[in-house]
Coordinates of N, CA, C and O in Angstrom, one line a residue:
C1 N 0.8 -1.2 0.1 CA 0.0 0.1 0.0 C 0.9 1.3 -0.1 O 1.6 1.5 1.0
K2 N 0.9 2.1 -1.0 CA 1.6 3.4 -1.1 C 0.6 4.4 -0.3 O -0.4 4.5 -0.5
P3 N 1.6 5.2 0.5 CA 0.9 6.4 1.3 C 0.6 7.5 0.2 O 1.1 7.5 -0.7
T4 N -0.6 8.1 0.7 CA -1.1 9.1 0.0 C -0.9 10.4 0.6 O -1.0 10.5 1.8
F5 N -0.8 11.4 -0.1 CA -0.5 12.8 0.4 C -1.6 13.7 -0.2 O -1.9 13.5 -1.4
P6 N -2.0 14.8 0.6 CA -2.8 15.7 -0.2 C -2.1 16.4 -1.4 O -0.9 16.5 -1.6
E7 N -2.9 16.9 -2.2 CA -2.7 17.3 -3.4 C -2.3 18.7 -3.3 O -2.8 19.4 -2.4
L8 N -1.3 19.3 -4.1 CA -1.0 20.6 -3.8 C -1.7 21.7 -4.6 O -2.4 21.4 -5.7
Q9 N -2.0 22.9 -4.1 CA -2.6 23.9 -4.8 C -1.8 24.4 -6.0 O -0.6 24.4 -6.0
L10 N -2.5 25.1 -6.8 CA -1.9 25.9 -8.0 C -0.8 26.9 -7.3 O -1.2 27.6 -6.5
G11 N 0.2 26.8 -8.0 CA 1.6 27.7 -7.6 C 2.3 27.0 -6.6 O 3.2 27.8 -6.0
Y12 N 2.3 25.9 -6.4 CA 3.0 25.1 -5.2 C 3.6 23.9 -5.8 O 3.0 23.2 -6.4
W13 N 4.8 23.5 -5.3 CA 5.5 22.3 -5.6 C 6.1 21.6 -4.6 O 6.6 22.2 -3.5
S14 N 6.2 20.3 -4.6 CA 7.0 19.4 -3.8 C 7.5 18.4 -4.4 O 7.0 17.9 -5.5
H15 N 8.7 17.7 -3.9 CA 9.4 16.5 -4.6 C 8.6 15.3 -4.1 O 8.0 15.3 -3.0
P16 N 8.4 14.4 -5.0 CA 7.6 13.3 -4.7 C 8.2 12.4 -3.4 O 7.7 11.8 -2.6
E17 N 9.6 12.4 -3.3 CA 10.2 11.9 -2.2 C 10.0 12.4 -0.9 O 10.3 12.0 0.3
N18 N 9.7 13.8 -0.9 CA 9.6 14.6 0.2 C 8.3 15.5 0.0 O 8.5 16.8 0.1
P19 N 7.2 14.9 -0.1 CA 6.2 15.7 -0.4 C 5.6 16.7 0.5 O 4.7 17.5 0.2
L20 N 6.2 16.6 1.8 CA 5.6 17.8 2.9 C 6.6 18.9 2.9 O 6.5 19.8 3.5
D21 N 7.6 18.9 2.1 CA 8.4 20.0 2.0 C 8.1 20.9 0.9 O 8.4 20.6 -0.3
V22 N 7.1 21.8 1.0 CA 6.6 22.5 -0.1 C 7.2 23.8 -0.5 O 7.5 24.6 0.2
Y23 N 7.2 24.2 -1.8 CA 7.8 25.3 -2.4 C 6.8 26.1 -3.0 O 5.8 25.6 -3.7
K24 N 6.7 27.6 -2.8 CA 5.9 28.4 -3.7 C 6.6 28.6 -4.8 O 7.9 29.1 -5.1
C25 N 6.0 28.6 -6.0 CA 6.5 28.7 -7.3 C 6.3 30.1 -7.9 O 5.5 30.8 -7.4
Q26 N 7.2 30.4 -8.8 CA 7.1 31.7 -9.6 C 5.8 31.7 -10.4 O 5.7 30.9 -11.2
A27 N 5.2 32.8 -10.3 CA 3.9 33.0 -11.1 C 4.3 33.6 -12.3 O 4.9 34.6 -12.4
L28 N 3.8 33.3 -13.4 CA 4.1 33.5 -14.8 C 2.8 33.9 -15.5 O 1.7 33.0 -15.4
I29 N 2.5 35.0 -15.9 CA 1.3 35.5 -16.3 C 1.1 35.3 -17.9 O 1.9 35.6 -18.5
D30 N -0.2 34.7 -18.1 CA -0.7 34.4 -19.5 C -2.2 34.8 -19.6 O -2.8 33.9 -18.9
T31 N -2.5 35.9 -20.2 CA -3.9 36.4 -20.1 C -4.8 35.3 -20.9 O -6.1 35.6 -20.7
T32 N -4.2 34.5 -21.7 CA -4.9 33.7 -22.6 C -5.4 32.4 -21.8 O -6.3 31.7 -22.3
I33 N -5.0 32.1 -20.6 CA -5.3 31.0 -19.8 C -6.0 31.5 -18.6 O -5.7 32.4 -18.0
E34 N -7.2 30.8 -18.3 CA -7.8 31.2 -17.1 C -7.0 30.9 -15.9 O -6.2 30.0 -15.7
N35 N -7.2 31.9 -14.9 CA -6.2 31.9 -13.8 C -4.9 32.3 -14.1 O -4.0 31.9 -13.3
G36 N -4.5 32.6 -15.3 CA -3.1 32.9 -15.6 C -2.3 31.7 -15.8 O -2.7 30.6 -15.9
F37 N -1.0 31.7 -16.0 CA 0.0 30.7 -16.0 C 1.0 30.5 -14.9 O 1.4 31.5 -14.4
F38 N 1.0 29.3 -14.3 CA 1.8 29.2 -13.3 C 2.8 27.9 -13.6 O 2.4 27.0 -14.4
S39 N 4.1 28.1 -13.3 CA 5.2 27.1 -13.5 C 4.7 25.9 -12.7 O 5.1 24.7 -13.2
C40 N 3.9 26.0 -11.8 CA 3.5 24.8 -10.8 C 2.0 24.7 -10.9 O 1.1 25.5 -10.2
P41 N 1.4 23.6 -11.7 CA -0.1 23.5 -11.8 C -0.6 23.0 -10.5 O -2.1 23.0 -10.5
G42 N 0.1 22.7 -9.4 CA -0.7 22.0 -8.3 C -0.7 20.5 -8.6 O -0.4 20.0 -9.7
G43 N -1.5 19.8 -7.9 CA -1.7 18.3 -8.0 C -0.8 17.5 -7.2 O -0.4 17.8 -6.1
R44 N -0.5 16.4 -7.8 CA 0.6 15.5 -7.2 C 2.1 16.2 -7.1 O 2.2 16.8 -7.8
P45 N 2.7 15.7 -6.1 CA 4.0 16.0 -5.9 C 4.9 15.9 -7.1 O 4.8 14.8 -7.7
G46 N 5.8 16.8 -7.5 CA 6.6 16.7 -8.5 C 6.0 17.1 -9.9 O 6.7 17.2 -11.0
T47 N 4.7 17.6 -10.0 CA 4.1 18.1 -11.2 C 4.6 19.5 -11.5 O 4.4 20.3 -10.7
C48 N 5.1 19.5 -12.9 CA 5.4 20.8 -13.4 C 4.6 21.1 -14.7 O 4.0 20.2 -15.3
A49 N 4.3 22.4 -15.0 CA 3.7 22.8 -16.2 C 4.4 22.3 -17.5 O 5.7 22.1 -17.2
G50 N 3.7 22.4 -18.5 CA 4.4 21.7 -19.6 C 6.0 22.3 -20.1 O 6.1 23.5 -20.0
G51 N 6.9 21.4 -20.1 CA 8.2 21.9 -20.5 C 9.0 22.1 -19.3 O 10.2 22.6 -19.5
R52 N 8.4 22.0 -18.0 CA 9.2 22.8 -17.0 C 9.7 21.6 -16.2 O 9.1 20.4 -16.1
T53 N 10.8 21.7 -15.4 CA 11.3 20.8 -14.4 C 12.2 21.3 -13.5 O 12.2 22.6 -13.3
G54 N 12.7 20.4 -12.4 CA 13.5 20.9 -11.4 C 12.8 21.5 -10.1 O 11.4 21.5 -10.1
R55 N 13.5 21.8 -9.2 CA 12.9 22.4 -7.9 C 11.9 23.5 -8.3 O 12.4 24.4 -8.9
A56 N 10.8 23.3 -7.7 CA 9.8 24.4 -8.0 C 9.5 24.8 -9.5 O 9.2 25.9 -9.8
C57 N 9.8 23.8 -10.2 CA 9.8 23.9 -11.8 C 10.3 25.0 -12.4 O 9.9 25.7 -13.2
G58 N 11.7 25.1 -11.9 CA 12.2 26.4 -12.0 C 13.2 26.5 -13.3 O 13.6 27.7 -13.6
T59 N 13.2 25.5 -14.0 CA 14.0 25.4 -15.3 C 13.3 24.7 -16.4 O 12.3 24.1 -16.2
C60 N 13.9 25.0 -17.5 CA 13.1 24.3 -18.8 C 13.8 22.8 -18.9 O 14.8 22.7 -18.5
A61 N 12.8 22.1 -19.3 CA 13.4 20.5 -19.4 C 14.3 20.5 -20.7 O 14.2 21.4 -21.5
D62 N 15.0 19.4 -20.8 CA 15.7 19.1 -22.1 C 14.7 19.3 -23.3 O 13.8 18.9 -23.4
D63 N 15.4 19.7 -24.3 CA 14.6 20.0 -25.6 C 13.6 21.0 -25.5 O 12.7 21.1 -26.3
Y64 N 13.7 22.1 -24.5 CA 12.8 23.1 -24.4 C 13.7 24.4 -24.2 O 14.8 24.3 -23.6
Y65 N 13.2 25.7 -24.5 CA 13.9 26.8 -24.3 C 13.0 27.9 -23.5 O 11.6 27.8 -23.7
M66 N 13.3 28.8 -23.0 CA 12.4 29.8 -22.2 C 12.4 30.9 -23.3 O 13.2 31.6 -23.6
D67 N 11.0 31.3 -23.4 CA 10.7 32.7 -24.2 C 10.9 33.8 -23.4 O 11.1 33.6 -21.9
V68 N 10.7 35.0 -23.9 CA 10.7 36.1 -23.2 C 9.6 36.5 -22.0 O 9.9 37.1 -21.1
E69 N 8.5 35.4 -22.1 CA 7.5 35.5 -21.0 C 7.7 34.6 -19.9 O 7.0 34.5 -18.7
G70 N 8.9 34.0 -20.1 CA 8.9 32.7 -19.0 C 8.6 31.4 -19.2 O 8.7 30.7 -18.5
K71 N 7.9 31.3 -20.3 CA 7.2 29.9 -20.7 C 8.3 29.2 -21.3 O 9.1 29.5 -22.1
C72 N 8.2 27.8 -21.1 CA 9.0 26.9 -21.7 C 8.6 26.2 -23.1 O 7.4 25.6 -22.7
L73 N 9.2 26.5 -24.1 CA 8.6 26.1 -25.5 C 9.4 25.0 -26.1 O 10.7 25.0 -25.8
K74 N 8.9 24.1 -26.6 CA 9.6 22.8 -27.2 C 10.7 23.4 -28.4 O 10.1 24.1 -29.1
C75 N 11.7 23.0 -28.3 CA 12.5 23.1 -29.6 C 12.0 22.6 -30.8 O 11.7 21.3 -30.7
E76 N 12.1 23.3 -31.7 CA 11.6 22.6 -33.2 C 12.7 22.7 -34.2 O 13.3 23.8 -34.4
G77 N 13.2 21.6 -34.8 CA 14.0 21.6 -35.9 C 15.4 22.0 -35.5 O 15.7 21.9 -34.2
S78 N 16.3 22.2 -36.3 CA 17.7 22.5 -35.8 C 18.2 23.8 -36.7 O 17.9 24.1 -37.8
S79 N 18.8 24.6 -35.9 CA 19.3 25.9 -36.5 C 20.6 25.7 -37.1 O 21.3 26.7 -37.5
A80 N 21.3 24.7 -37.0 CA 22.5 24.4 -37.7 C 22.5 24.0 -39.2 O 23.6 24.4 -39.7
L81 N 21.4 23.7 -39.8 CA 21.5 23.4 -41.2 C 21.8 24.7 -42.0 O 22.4 24.6 -43.0
P82 N 21.1 25.9 -41.8 CA 21.5 27.2 -42.3 C 23.1 27.5 -42.4 O 23.7 27.8 -43.3
L83 N 23.7 27.1 -41.2 CA 25.1 27.4 -41.1 C 25.9 26.5 -41.8 O 26.8 26.9 -42.4
V84 N 25.5 25.3 -42.0 CA 26.2 24.3 -42.7 C 26.0 24.6 -44.2 O 27.1 24.6 -45.0
G85 N 24.9 25.2 -44.6 CA 24.6 25.7 -46.1 C 25.6 26.6 -46.3 O 26.4 27.0 -47.4
V86 N 25.9 27.6 -45.5 CA 26.8 28.6 -45.6 C 28.2 28.4 -45.8 O 28.9 28.9 -46.8
F87 N 28.7 27.4 -45.1 CA 30.1 26.9 -45.2 C 30.2 26.1 -46.6 O 31.3 26.1 -47.1
L88 N 29.3 25.4 -46.9 CA 29.2 24.8 -48.3 C 29.5 25.7 -49.5 O 30.0 25.5 -50.4
L89 N 28.7 26.9 -49.3 CA 29.0 27.9 -50.3 C 30.4 28.5 -50.4 O 30.7 29.0 -51.5
L90 N 31.1 28.5 -49.4 CA 32.4 29.3 -49.2 C 33.5 28.2 -49.9 O 34.1 27.9 -50.6

């Protein structure tokens, strides 16, 4: 039988191995989403908003980058191809 813990409220995070050690997360504002955007959506310990990871969901996961509003967006494609083409032309 696995122990159960209360779910976290929006804007809070805890690690699954230490769920009672709770962190308040940075609020990131997005007016297109009801209640704004938070790096920590609440729920089960260890849960982060899309593309975020780490303590209090403070960093972007691998293959994600942080935009100017602080959201983590998935990297798409490779920016190295145009650079390779330039070298081939030389």
